[in-house]
């Protein structure tokens, strides 16, 4: 089985099981093709919630413990270059109901403002209710945590240019790239990330996409009139249920305007 087919099969099973549509192949296809749509995710999170008696974070893959060694070093690096009291701006892009953003807020020794953004108002409301009920305490007293409904093709409406220190994306670009009309949106989102990131900032994409495909896509999309607008790298995160996951690191490059 090709890696792409294997990951698509796993992905469809994940969507199907969570949405309670185990054996309905046409519905699975419909969900798979529409992972760039708000309505798909509203339904996904609403159905997921309705099947459990209490709220539980849903991780598309891997939790904070598996990715913390990728997330914390760029924050530390940013902190060393900033004023000690400065709030580092972190964005969990397409946060869903994952515990990643709240965990960064809880564990970062540096003061952070963590913005967890998602296109689904259902996911955002569930997370707001959850953190309010749990009263999660940050490591640094001045840290902040917020959840916002936001279409990440419009990041510039929420964040100023060069204002974000770290963007984490766990499975969001995958969802866009694998849906029928999402490829164009994925390119738009990448360019928005490069616009709002500080020149010393980092975008981390956690994904099961093969490096041959993702690195080529990132390098192609990060070109502006033939000039590379970003440096791109990759590290292996580990295996989960027979699938290998990667962390793609994207850092903006200063383009000198002629
Ligand atoms: C594969 S899920 C990953 C969720 C979460 N990051 C995790 O690890 O569990 C993709 C998420 O991206 C969100 N999403 C899709 N398109 C989006 C967009 N244009 N802007 C913001 N969020 C989007 C979906 O609502 C969904 O929560």
CSV table of C-alpha atoms and ligand atoms in Angstrom, one decimal:
chain,number,residue,atom,x,y,z
A,1,UNK,CA,0.0,0.0,0.0
A,2,UNK,CA,1.5,3.4,-0.9
A,3,UNK,CA,2.2,5.8,2.1
A,4,UNK,CA,-0.3,8.3,0.7
A,5,UNK,CA,-3.1,5.7,0.3
A,6,UNK,CA,-2.3,4.3,3.8
A,7,UNK,CA,-2.4,7.8,5.4
A,8,UNK,CA,-5.6,8.6,3.5
A,9,UNK,CA,-7.2,5.4,4.7
A,10,UNK,CA,-6.2,6.1,8.3
A,11,UNK,CA,-7.4,9.6,8.0
A,12,UNK,CA,-10.8,8.6,6.6
A,13,UNK,CA,-11.1,6.0,9.4
A,14,UNK,CA,-10.3,8.7,12.0
A,15,UNK,CA,-12.9,11.0,10.6
A,16,UNK,CA,-15.5,8.2,10.2
A,17,UNK,CA,-15.0,6.7,13.7
A,18,UNK,CA,-15.2,10.1,15.4
A,19,UNK,CA,-18.2,11.1,13.4
A,20,UNK,CA,-19.9,7.8,14.1
A,21,UNK,CA,-20.2,6.7,10.4
A,22,UNK,CA,-18.1,3.6,10.4
A,23,UNK,CA,-19.4,1.8,7.3
A,24,UNK,CA,-20.9,4.5,5.2
A,25,UNK,CA,-18.3,5.0,2.5
A,26,UNK,CA,-20.1,7.7,0.5
A,27,UNK,CA,-20.4,9.8,3.7
A,28,UNK,CA,-16.7,9.2,4.6
A,29,UNK,CA,-15.8,10.4,1.1
A,30,UNK,CA,-18.0,13.5,1.6
A,31,UNK,CA,-16.2,14.3,4.9
A,32,UNK,CA,-12.8,13.6,3.4
A,33,UNK,CA,-13.4,15.9,0.5
A,34,UNK,CA,-14.8,18.7,2.7
A,35,UNK,CA,-12.2,19.1,5.5
A,36,UNK,CA,-11.7,22.7,4.5
A,37,UNK,CA,-15.3,23.5,5.3
A,38,UNK,CA,-16.6,24.9,8.6
A,39,UNK,CA,-19.8,22.8,8.4
A,40,UNK,CA,-17.8,19.6,8.3
A,41,UNK,CA,-15.9,20.4,11.4
A,42,UNK,CA,-18.9,21.8,13.3
A,43,UNK,CA,-20.6,18.5,12.8
A,44,UNK,CA,-17.5,16.5,13.6
A,45,UNK,CA,-17.0,18.2,17.0
A,46,UNK,CA,-20.7,18.3,17.9
A,47,UNK,CA,-21.0,14.6,17.2
A,48,UNK,CA,-17.8,13.8,19.0
A,49,UNK,CA,-19.0,15.7,22.1
A,50,UNK,CA,-22.5,14.2,22.0
A,51,UNK,CA,-21.1,10.6,22.3
A,52,UNK,CA,-19.3,11.2,25.6
A,53,UNK,CA,-20.8,12.1,29.0
A,54,UNK,CA,-18.0,14.5,29.8
A,55,UNK,CA,-15.7,16.6,27.6
A,56,UNK,CA,-12.5,15.0,26.5
A,57,UNK,CA,-9.8,16.7,24.4
A,58,UNK,CA,-9.7,15.2,20.9
A,59,UNK,CA,-6.1,14.8,19.5
A,60,UNK,CA,-6.0,14.2,15.7
A,61,UNK,CA,-2.7,12.6,16.4
A,62,UNK,CA,-0.1,12.9,19.2
A,63,UNK,CA,-0.6,15.0,22.3
A,64,UNK,CA,1.6,17.7,23.8
A,65,UNK,CA,4.1,15.3,25.4
A,66,UNK,CA,5.1,13.9,22.0
A,67,UNK,CA,5.7,17.4,20.4
A,68,UNK,CA,7.0,19.5,23.4
A,69,UNK,CA,10.6,19.0,22.4
A,70,UNK,CA,9.8,20.7,19.0
A,71,UNK,CA,7.6,23.4,20.5
A,72,UNK,CA,9.6,24.6,23.5
A,73,UNK,CA,13.1,25.3,21.9
A,74,UNK,CA,11.8,27.9,19.4
A,75,UNK,CA,10.0,29.7,22.3
A,76,UNK,CA,13.2,29.7,24.4
A,77,UNK,CA,15.1,31.1,21.4
A,78,UNK,CA,12.6,33.8,20.9
A,79,UNK,CA,12.6,34.7,24.6
A,80,UNK,CA,16.4,35.1,24.5
A,81,UNK,CA,16.0,37.7,21.8
A,82,UNK,CA,13.2,39.6,23.5
A,83,UNK,CA,12.7,41.7,26.6
A,84,UNK,CA,12.4,39.3,29.6
A,85,UNK,CA,8.9,40.5,30.4
A,86,UNK,CA,7.7,40.4,26.8
A,87,UNK,CA,4.7,38.2,26.1
A,88,UNK,CA,5.6,35.8,23.3
A,89,UNK,CA,2.7,35.4,20.8
A,90,UNK,CA,1.9,31.8,20.1
A,91,UNK,CA,-0.8,30.6,17.6
A,92,UNK,CA,-2.3,27.1,17.5
A,93,UNK,CA,-3.8,27.2,14.0
A,94,UNK,CA,-6.8,25.0,13.6
A,95,UNK,CA,-6.7,24.0,17.3
A,96,UNK,CA,-9.9,21.9,17.2
A,97,UNK,CA,-10.4,20.6,20.7
A,98,UNK,CA,-6.8,19.6,21.2
A,99,UNK,CA,-5.0,20.2,24.5
A,100,UNK,CA,-1.9,21.5,22.7
A,101,UNK,CA,-2.5,25.3,23.1
A,102,UNK,CA,-3.6,25.0,26.8
A,103,UNK,CA,-0.5,22.8,27.5
A,104,UNK,CA,1.9,25.4,26.0
A,105,UNK,CA,0.1,28.0,28.3
A,106,UNK,CA,0.5,25.6,31.3
A,107,UNK,CA,4.1,24.6,30.7
A,108,UNK,CA,5.9,27.6,29.1
A,109,UNK,CA,8.3,29.1,31.6
A,110,UNK,CA,8.3,32.2,29.5
A,111,UNK,CA,5.3,34.5,29.5
A,112,UNK,CA,3.2,33.7,26.5
A,113,UNK,CA,-0.1,34.8,24.9
A,114,UNK,CA,-1.5,31.6,23.4
A,115,UNK,CA,-4.2,32.1,20.8
A,116,UNK,CA,-6.0,28.9,19.8
A,117,UNK,CA,-7.9,29.6,16.6
A,118,UNK,CA,-10.3,27.5,14.6
A,119,UNK,CA,-12.8,27.9,11.8
A,120,UNK,CA,-15.3,25.9,13.8
A,121,UNK,CA,-17.3,27.9,16.4
A,122,UNK,CA,-18.4,24.6,18.0
A,123,UNK,CA,-14.8,23.6,18.7
A,124,UNK,CA,-14.0,27.1,20.0
A,125,UNK,CA,-17.0,27.1,22.4
A,126,UNK,CA,-16.3,23.6,23.7
A,127,UNK,CA,-12.7,24.7,24.5
A,128,UNK,CA,-13.8,28.0,26.1
A,129,UNK,CA,-16.2,26.1,28.4
A,130,UNK,CA,-13.6,23.4,29.1
A,131,UNK,CA,-10.8,25.8,30.2
A,132,UNK,CA,-13.2,27.9,32.2
A,133,UNK,CA,-14.4,24.8,34.1
A,134,UNK,CA,-10.9,23.4,34.6
A,135,UNK,CA,-9.3,26.8,35.6
A,136,UNK,CA,-5.9,25.9,34.1
A,137,UNK,CA,-3.1,27.7,35.8
A,138,UNK,CA,-0.1,29.0,33.7
A,139,UNK,CA,3.5,28.4,34.6
A,140,UNK,CA,4.1,32.2,34.2
A,141,UNK,CA,1.6,34.4,36.0
A,142,UNK,CA,1.5,36.9,33.1
A,143,UNK,CA,0.7,34.3,30.4
A,144,UNK,CA,-2.6,34.5,28.6
A,145,UNK,CA,-4.9,31.9,26.8
A,146,UNK,CA,-7.6,32.7,24.4
A,147,UNK,CA,-9.8,30.9,21.9
A,148,UNK,CA,-11.0,32.6,18.7
A,149,UNK,CA,-13.2,31.6,15.8
A,150,UNK,CA,-11.0,32.5,12.9
A,151,UNK,CA,-10.6,31.4,9.3
A,152,UNK,CA,-6.8,31.1,8.9
A,153,UNK,CA,-6.9,32.3,5.3
A,154,UNK,CA,-7.5,35.7,7.1
A,155,UNK,CA,-4.8,35.7,9.8
A,156,UNK,CA,-3.9,39.3,8.9
A,157,UNK,CA,-7.3,40.4,10.2
A,158,UNK,CA,-6.4,39.2,13.7
A,159,UNK,CA,-2.6,39.6,13.8
A,160,UNK,CA,-0.4,42.5,12.7
A,161,UNK,CA,2.5,41.9,10.3
A,162,UNK,CA,5.6,40.4,12.0
A,163,UNK,CA,3.8,40.0,15.3
A,164,UNK,CA,3.7,36.2,16.0
A,165,UNK,CA,6.6,34.3,17.5
A,166,UNK,CA,5.5,30.7,17.0
A,167,UNK,CA,2.7,29.1,14.9
A,168,UNK,CA,1.9,25.5,15.6
A,169,UNK,CA,-0.2,23.5,13.1
A,170,UNK,CA,-1.1,19.9,14.0
A,171,UNK,CA,-3.0,18.4,11.1
A,172,UNK,CA,-4.6,21.6,9.8
A,173,UNK,CA,-2.6,22.0,6.6
A,174,UNK,CA,-3.1,18.2,6.1
A,175,UNK,CA,-6.8,18.7,6.2
A,176,UNK,CA,-6.7,21.6,3.7
A,177,UNK,CA,-4.3,19.9,1.3
A,178,UNK,CA,-6.3,16.7,1.3
A,179,UNK,CA,-9.7,18.2,0.7
A,180,UNK,CA,-11.2,18.8,-2.7
A,181,UNK,CA,-11.1,22.6,-2.8
A,182,UNK,CA,-8.4,23.1,-0.1
A,183,UNK,CA,-5.1,23.3,-2.0
A,184,UNK,CA,-5.5,26.9,-2.9
A,185,UNK,CA,-6.5,27.7,0.7
A,186,UNK,CA,-3.5,25.9,2.0
A,187,UNK,CA,-1.2,28.1,-0.1
A,188,UNK,CA,-3.0,31.2,1.1
A,189,UNK,CA,-2.7,30.1,4.8
A,190,UNK,CA,1.1,29.5,4.3
A,191,UNK,CA,1.6,33.0,2.9
A,192,UNK,CA,-0.5,34.5,5.7
A,193,UNK,CA,1.7,32.7,8.3
A,194,UNK,CA,4.8,34.1,6.7
A,195,UNK,CA,3.2,37.6,6.8
A,196,UNK,CA,2.3,37.5,10.5
A,197,UNK,CA,5.4,35.7,11.8
A,198,UNK,CA,8.3,37.8,13.1
A,199,UNK,CA,11.5,37.4,11.0
A,200,UNK,CA,12.9,35.3,13.9
A,201,UNK,CA,9.7,33.4,14.3
A,202,UNK,CA,8.8,29.8,13.4
A,203,UNK,CA,5.9,27.9,11.9
A,204,UNK,CA,5.8,24.2,12.9
A,205,UNK,CA,3.7,21.8,10.9
A,206,UNK,CA,3.1,18.4,12.4
A,207,UNK,CA,2.0,16.0,9.7
A,208,UNK,CA,2.1,12.5,8.3
A,209,UNK,CA,2.8,13.7,4.8
A,210,UNK,CA,5.9,12.3,3.3
A,211,UNK,CA,8.9,14.8,3.2
A,212,UNK,CA,9.3,14.4,-0.6
A,213,UNK,CA,5.9,15.8,-1.1
A,214,UNK,CA,5.6,18.4,1.7
A,215,UNK,CA,9.0,19.9,1.3
A,216,UNK,CA,8.5,20.4,-2.4
A,217,UNK,CA,5.0,22.0,-1.7
A,218,UNK,CA,6.4,24.3,1.0
A,219,UNK,CA,9.3,25.4,-1.1
A,220,UNK,CA,7.1,26.0,-4.2
A,221,UNK,CA,4.4,27.9,-2.2
A,222,UNK,CA,7.0,30.0,-0.3
A,223,UNK,CA,8.4,31.5,-3.4
A,224,UNK,CA,7.5,35.1,-4.2
A,225,UNK,CA,8.3,36.0,-7.8
A,226,UNK,CA,11.0,33.3,-7.9
A,227,UNK,CA,12.6,34.4,-4.5
A,228,UNK,CA,12.3,32.0,-1.5
A,229,UNK,CA,10.4,33.7,1.3
A,230,UNK,CA,11.2,31.0,3.8
A,231,UNK,CA,13.7,28.4,5.0
A,232,UNK,CA,12.2,24.9,5.3
A,233,UNK,CA,13.4,21.9,7.3
A,234,UNK,CA,12.0,18.6,8.6
A,235,UNK,CA,12.5,16.3,11.5
A,236,UNK,CA,10.9,12.9,12.3
A,237,UNK,CA,8.6,13.0,15.3
A,238,UNK,CA,7.8,9.3,15.6
A,239,UNK,CA,5.4,6.5,14.6
A,240,UNK,CA,1.8,6.1,15.6
A,241,UNK,CA,-0.2,3.1,14.5
A,242,UNK,CA,2.3,2.3,11.8
A,243,UNK,CA,2.4,5.8,10.4
A,244,UNK,CA,5.4,8.0,10.5
A,245,UNK,CA,4.9,11.7,11.6
A,246,UNK,CA,7.1,14.6,10.8
A,247,UNK,CA,7.7,18.2,12.1
A,248,UNK,CA,8.2,20.7,9.3
A,249,UNK,CA,9.9,23.9,10.3
A,250,UNK,CA,9.4,27.0,8.3
A,251,UNK,CA,11.2,30.3,9.1
A,252,UNK,CA,10.6,33.5,7.2
A,253,UNK,CA,13.5,34.9,5.1
A,254,UNK,CA,13.9,38.6,4.8
A,255,UNK,CA,13.3,39.5,1.1
A,256,UNK,CA,15.2,42.6,0.1
A,257,UNK,CA,13.0,44.7,-2.2
A,258,UNK,CA,14.9,46.1,-5.1
B,1,LIG,C1,-7.2,17.7,11.4
B,1,LIG,S1,-8.0,18.8,12.5
B,1,LIG,C2,-6.7,19.1,13.7
B,1,LIG,C3,-7.2,19.6,15.0
B,1,LIG,C4,-6.2,19.8,16.1
B,1,LIG,N1,-5.1,20.6,15.6
B,1,LIG,C5,-5.7,18.5,16.6
B,1,LIG,O1,-4.5,18.2,16.5
B,1,LIG,O2,-6.5,17.7,17.0
B,1,LIG,C6,-8.0,20.3,11.5
B,1,LIG,C7,-8.6,21.5,12.2
B,1,LIG,O3,-8.4,22.6,11.3
B,1,LIG,C8,-9.6,23.4,11.4
B,1,LIG,N2,-9.7,24.2,10.1
B,1,LIG,C9,-9.9,23.8,8.9
B,1,LIG,N3,-9.9,24.8,8.0
B,1,LIG,C10,-9.6,25.9,8.8
B,1,LIG,C11,-9.4,27.3,8.4
B,1,LIG,N4,-9.5,27.8,7.2
B,1,LIG,N5,-9.1,28.1,9.5
B,1,LIG,C12,-9.0,27.7,10.8
B,1,LIG,N6,-9.2,26.4,11.1
B,1,LIG,C13,-9.5,25.5,10.1
B,1,LIG,C14,-10.7,22.4,11.6
B,1,LIG,O4,-11.9,23.0,12.1
B,1,LIG,C15,-10.1,21.3,12.5
B,1,LIG,O5,-10.3,21.6,13.8
